[in-house]
PDB file of C-alpha atoms in Angstrom:
ATOM      1  CA  MET K  12     110.678 -52.240 -47.868  1.00 44.00           C
ATOM      2  CA  THR K  13     108.298 -55.100 -48.032  1.00 49.00           C
ATOM      3  CA  GLY K  14     107.849 -55.806 -51.738  1.00 57.00           C
ATOM      4  CA  PRO K  15     110.281 -56.566 -54.494  1.00 62.00           C
ATOM      5  CA  SER K  16     112.803 -53.891 -55.334  1.00 69.00           C
ATOM      6  CA  PRO K  17     112.086 -51.845 -58.445  1.00 79.00           C
ATOM      7  CA  GLN K  18     113.949 -52.855 -61.567  1.00 84.00           C
ATOM      8  CA  LEU K  19     116.651 -50.424 -62.640  1.00 91.00           C
ATOM      9  CA  PRO K  20     116.555 -48.044 -64.337  1.00 95.00           C
ATOM     10  CA  VAL K  21     113.404 -46.580 -62.798  1.00 96.00           C
ATOM     11  CA  THR K  22     111.984 -43.072 -63.035  1.00 96.00           C
ATOM     12  CA  PHE K  23     109.822 -41.578 -60.319  1.00 97.00           C
ATOM     13  CA  ARG K  24     107.596 -38.641 -61.181  1.00 95.00           C
ATOM     14  CA  PRO K  25     104.291 -37.256 -59.885  1.00 93.00           C
ATOM     15  CA  HIS K  26     102.126 -38.592 -62.735  1.00 91.00           C
ATOM     16  CA  ARG K  27      98.768 -37.190 -61.604  1.00 92.00           C
ATOM     17  CA  THR K  28     100.168 -33.753 -60.842  1.00 92.00           C
ATOM     18  CA  ARG K  29     102.033 -33.753 -64.154  1.00 92.00           C
ATOM     19  CA  ALA K  30      98.920 -34.738 -66.123  1.00 94.00           C
ATOM     20  CA  LEU K  31      96.840 -32.068 -64.403  1.00 95.00           C
ATOM     21  CA  LEU K  32      99.457 -29.391 -65.058  1.00 95.00           C
ATOM     22  CA  LEU K  33      99.790 -30.321 -68.727  1.00 95.00           C
ATOM     23  CA  VAL K  34      96.027 -30.402 -69.313  1.00 97.00           C
ATOM     24  CA  LEU K  35      95.533 -27.038 -67.595  1.00 96.00           C
ATOM     25  CA  GLY K  36      98.463 -25.484 -69.456  1.00 97.00           C
ATOM     26  CA  VAL K  37      97.246 -26.641 -72.866  1.00 97.00           C
ATOM     27  CA  ALA K  38      93.673 -25.576 -72.088  1.00 97.00           C
ATOM     28  CA  ALA K  39      94.713 -22.109 -70.910  1.00 96.00           C
ATOM     29  CA  CYS K  40      96.945 -21.652 -73.941  1.00 97.00           C
ATOM     30  CA  ALA K  41      94.163 -22.747 -76.304  1.00 97.00           C
ATOM     31  CA  VAL K  42      91.598 -20.415 -74.723  1.00 97.00           C
ATOM     32  CA  ILE K  43      93.923 -17.422 -74.965  1.00 96.00           C
ATOM     33  CA  VAL K  44      94.779 -18.203 -78.597  1.00 96.00           C
ATOM     34  CA  VAL K  45      91.095 -18.561 -79.506  1.00 96.00           C
ATOM     35  CA  VAL K  46      90.269 -15.255 -77.798  1.00 95.00           C
ATOM     36  CA  ALA K  47      93.158 -13.563 -79.625  1.00 95.00           C
ATOM     37  CA  LEU K  48      91.886 -14.865 -82.962  1.00 94.00           C
ATOM     38  CA  MET K  49      88.278 -13.829 -82.266  1.00 94.00           C
ATOM     39  CA  LEU K  50      88.972 -10.263 -81.149  1.00 93.00           C
ATOM     40  CA  ASP K  51      89.519  -7.446 -83.597  1.00 93.00           C
ATOM     41  CA  MET K  52      92.955  -6.125 -82.684  1.00 91.00           C
ATOM     42  CA  SER K  53      96.262  -5.074 -84.160  1.00 93.00           C
ATOM     43  CA  GLY K  54      99.040  -7.531 -84.950  1.00 91.00           C
ATOM     44  CA  ALA K  55     101.086  -6.266 -82.004  1.00 94.00           C
ATOM     45  CA  GLN K  56      98.199  -6.806 -79.612  1.00 94.00           C
ATOM     46  CA  ARG K  57      97.581 -10.269 -81.019  1.00 94.00           C
ATOM     47  CA  SER K  58     101.289 -11.052 -80.613  1.00 95.00           C
ATOM     48  CA  GLY K  59     101.002 -10.057 -76.955  1.00 96.00           C
ATOM     49  CA  PHE K  60      98.134 -12.506 -76.541  1.00 96.00           C
ATOM     50  CA  PHE K  61     100.176 -15.266 -78.195  1.00 96.00           C
ATOM     51  CA  PHE K  62     103.137 -14.530 -75.920  1.00 97.00           C
ATOM     52  CA  THR K  63     100.834 -14.691 -72.894  1.00 96.00           C
ATOM     53  CA  ALA K  64      99.433 -17.996 -74.160  1.00 97.00           C
ATOM     54  CA  LEU K  65     102.946 -19.426 -74.420  1.00 96.00           C
ATOM     55  CA  CYS K  66     103.649 -18.315 -70.843  1.00 96.00           C
ATOM     56  CA  PHE K  67     100.453 -20.025 -69.692  1.00 95.00           C
ATOM     57  CA  LEU K  68     101.780 -23.175 -71.339  1.00 96.00           C
ATOM     58  CA  GLY K  69     105.438 -22.755 -70.320  1.00 96.00           C
ATOM     59  CA  VAL K  70     104.888 -22.418 -66.586  1.00 96.00           C
ATOM     60  CA  PRO K  71     102.983 -25.724 -66.246  1.00 95.00           C
ATOM     61  CA  LEU K  72     105.591 -27.419 -68.465  1.00 95.00           C
ATOM     62  CA  LEU K  73     108.302 -26.200 -66.093  1.00 95.00           C
ATOM     63  CA  LEU K  74     106.313 -27.338 -63.049  1.00 94.00           C
ATOM     64  CA  ALA K  75     105.798 -30.772 -64.665  1.00 94.00           C
ATOM     65  CA  ARG K  76     109.549 -31.262 -65.262  1.00 96.00           C
ATOM     66  CA  PRO K  77     110.704 -32.744 -61.911  1.00 97.00           C
ATOM     67  CA  HIS K  78     111.580 -36.423 -61.787  1.00 97.00           C
ATOM     68  CA  VAL K  79     114.054 -38.768 -60.127  1.00 98.00           C
ATOM     69  CA  THR K  80     115.784 -41.462 -62.170  1.00 98.00           C
ATOM     70  CA  ALA K  81     117.670 -44.283 -60.476  1.00 97.00           C
ATOM     71  CA  ASP K  82     120.032 -46.635 -62.290  1.00 96.00           C
ATOM     72  CA  GLU K  83     122.893 -48.952 -61.357  1.00 94.00           C
ATOM     73  CA  GLY K  84     125.342 -46.043 -61.074  1.00 94.00           C
ATOM     74  CA  GLY K  85     123.275 -43.683 -58.975  1.00 96.00           C
ATOM     75  CA  VAL K  86     120.392 -41.292 -59.034  1.00 97.00           C
ATOM     76  CA  THR K  87     119.623 -38.227 -61.148  1.00 98.00           C
ATOM     77  CA  VAL K  88     117.427 -35.582 -59.536  1.00 98.00           C
ATOM     78  CA  VAL K  89     115.731 -33.169 -61.928  1.00 98.00           C
ATOM     79  CA  ASN K  90     113.947 -30.284 -60.220  1.00 97.00           C
ATOM     80  CA  LEU K  91     112.378 -27.190 -61.771  1.00 95.00           C
ATOM     81  CA  THR K  92     115.547 -25.614 -63.145  1.00 95.00           C
ATOM     82  CA  THR K  93     118.340 -27.909 -61.975  1.00 97.00           C
ATOM     83  CA  ARG K  94     119.637 -31.402 -62.670  1.00 98.00           C
ATOM     84  CA  ARG K  95     122.038 -33.185 -60.334  1.00 98.00           C
ATOM     85  CA  ARG K  96     123.652 -36.575 -60.764  1.00 98.00           C
ATOM     86  CA  LEU K  97     124.603 -38.453 -57.596  1.00 97.00           C
ATOM     87  CA  GLU K  98     126.498 -41.692 -57.190  1.00 97.00           C
ATOM     88  CA  TRP K  99     124.804 -44.109 -54.798  1.00 96.00           C
ATOM     89  CA  PRO K 100     127.398 -43.687 -51.982  1.00 96.00           C
ATOM     90  CA  GLU K 101     126.589 -39.953 -51.947  1.00 96.00           C
ATOM     91  CA  VAL K 102     122.978 -40.641 -50.892  1.00 96.00           C
ATOM     92  CA  LEU K 103     122.902 -41.412 -47.173  1.00 95.00           C
ATOM     93  CA  ALA K 104     119.146 -41.282 -46.548  1.00 95.00           C
ATOM     94  CA  VAL K 105     115.804 -40.698 -48.252  1.00 97.00           C
ATOM     95  CA  HIS K 106     113.132 -38.841 -46.247  1.00 96.00           C
ATOM     96  CA  LEU K 107     109.461 -38.085 -46.837  1.00 96.00           C
ATOM     97  CA  ARG K 108     108.171 -36.859 -43.509  1.00 94.00           C
ATOM     98  CA  ASN K 109     104.566 -35.978 -42.792  1.00 93.00           C
ATOM     99  CA  GLY K 110     103.980 -32.471 -44.156  1.00 92.00           C
ATOM    100  CA  ASP K 111     107.002 -32.462 -46.485  1.00 94.00           C
ATOM    101  CA  PRO K 112     106.179 -31.122 -49.962  1.00 95.00           C
ATOM    102  CA  TRP K 113     108.551 -33.661 -51.559  1.00 96.00           C
ATOM    103  CA  VAL K 114     111.320 -36.130 -50.778  1.00 97.00           C
ATOM    104  CA  PHE K 115     114.618 -34.922 -49.340  1.00 98.00           C
ATOM    105  CA  LEU K 116     117.919 -36.740 -49.819  1.00 97.00           C
ATOM    106  CA  ASP K 117     120.574 -36.498 -47.101  1.00 97.00           C
ATOM    107  CA  LEU K 118     123.940 -36.385 -48.840  1.00 97.00           C
ATOM    108  CA  ALA K 119     127.422 -37.443 -47.779  1.00 95.00           C
ATOM    109  CA  ASP K 120     128.675 -33.835 -48.001  1.00 96.00           C
ATOM    110  CA  GLY K 121     126.348 -32.866 -45.136  1.00 96.00           C
ATOM    111  CA  THR K 122     123.711 -31.174 -47.294  1.00 97.00           C
ATOM    112  CA  SER K 123     120.145 -32.086 -48.110  1.00 97.00           C
ATOM    113  CA  LEU K 124     118.777 -32.138 -51.660  1.00 98.00           C
ATOM    114  CA  PRO K 125     115.079 -31.771 -52.446  1.00 98.00           C
ATOM    115  CA  ALA K 126     113.854 -34.354 -54.943  1.00 97.00           C
ATOM    116  CA  MET K 127     110.680 -32.748 -56.284  1.00 97.00           C
ATOM    117  CA  GLY K 128     109.957 -35.731 -58.524  1.00 96.00           C
ATOM    118  CA  ILE K 129     108.458 -37.561 -55.546  1.00 97.00           C
ATOM    119  CA  GLN K 130     105.789 -35.373 -53.981  1.00 94.00           C
ATOM    120  CA  PRO K 131     102.643 -36.279 -52.059  1.00 92.00           C
ATOM    121  CA  GLY K 132     100.457 -33.540 -53.585  1.00 85.00           C
ATOM    122  CA  ILE K 133      97.421 -35.264 -55.105  1.00 87.00           C
ATOM    123  CA  ALA K 134      98.877 -38.800 -55.012  1.00 88.00           C
ATOM    124  CA  ARG K 135     100.107 -39.327 -51.465  1.00 91.00           C
ATOM    125  CA  GLU K 136     100.089 -43.131 -51.520  1.00 94.00           C
ATOM    126  CA  GLN K 137     102.115 -43.247 -54.735  1.00 94.00           C
ATOM    127  CA  ALA K 138     104.640 -40.780 -53.295  1.00 95.00           C
ATOM    128  CA  ILE K 139     105.021 -42.920 -50.165  1.00 95.00           C
ATOM    129  CA  ARG K 140     105.583 -46.048 -52.288  1.00 95.00           C
ATOM    130  CA  ASP K 141     108.097 -44.218 -54.485  1.00 96.00           C
ATOM    131  CA  ALA K 142     109.961 -42.810 -51.470  1.00 96.00           C
ATOM    132  CA  LYS K 143     110.179 -46.281 -49.922  1.00 96.00           C
ATOM    133  CA  ALA K 144     111.430 -47.749 -53.197  1.00 96.00           C
ATOM    134  CA  LEU K 145     114.091 -45.040 -53.556  1.00 96.00           C
ATOM    135  CA  ARG K 146     115.097 -45.507 -49.913  1.00 95.00           C
ATOM    136  CA  GLU K 147     115.488 -49.254 -50.468  1.00 94.00           C
ATOM    137  CA  LEU K 148     117.577 -48.665 -53.588  1.00 95.00           C
ATOM    138  CA  ALA K 149     119.797 -46.172 -51.752  1.00 94.00           C
ATOM    139  CA  GLU K 150     120.309 -48.632 -48.886  1.00 93.00           C
ATOM    140  CA  ARG K 151     121.050 -51.507 -51.277  1.00 92.00           C
ATOM    141  CA  HIS K 152     123.420 -49.604 -53.593  1.00 89.00           C
ATOM    142  CA  GLY K 153     124.819 -46.988 -51.208  1.00 76.00           C
ATOM    143  CA  ALA K 154     127.877 -46.941 -49.018  1.00 60.00           C
ATOM    144  CA  ALA K 155     126.374 -49.501 -46.663  1.00 50.00           C
ATOM    145  CA  GLY K 156     125.423 -51.840 -49.511  1.00 52.00           C
TER     146      GLY K 156
END
């Protein structure tokens, strides 16, 4: 990597994608709630609208959850429904190949772990910078470092 290494701890997340998801989720939820309050319906029907509104908020919140946090001891990968803590020597390589939806970590146990917190989506340049920074940290703190 050509610039200075990021200071630890550092958290990588797709900020633009996250902001878009949160704005859309809140807007959809608000519209559904307003419609439910404006329509003449029973309490059960209104409750169904409110439940639907919460789902329209919950799904974007879940999609906005992924992030990767690196500290002196290792890296924590938080994806949609999982969280995994890795010590630096467990991370052998960090990949973001052309066309990949997010970063992949090659692990010492022979597996690969998706790290959805670094994804090109609508901020490709930021994702490339974040992947390079995480790669540099893994090389500096990993088994070779």
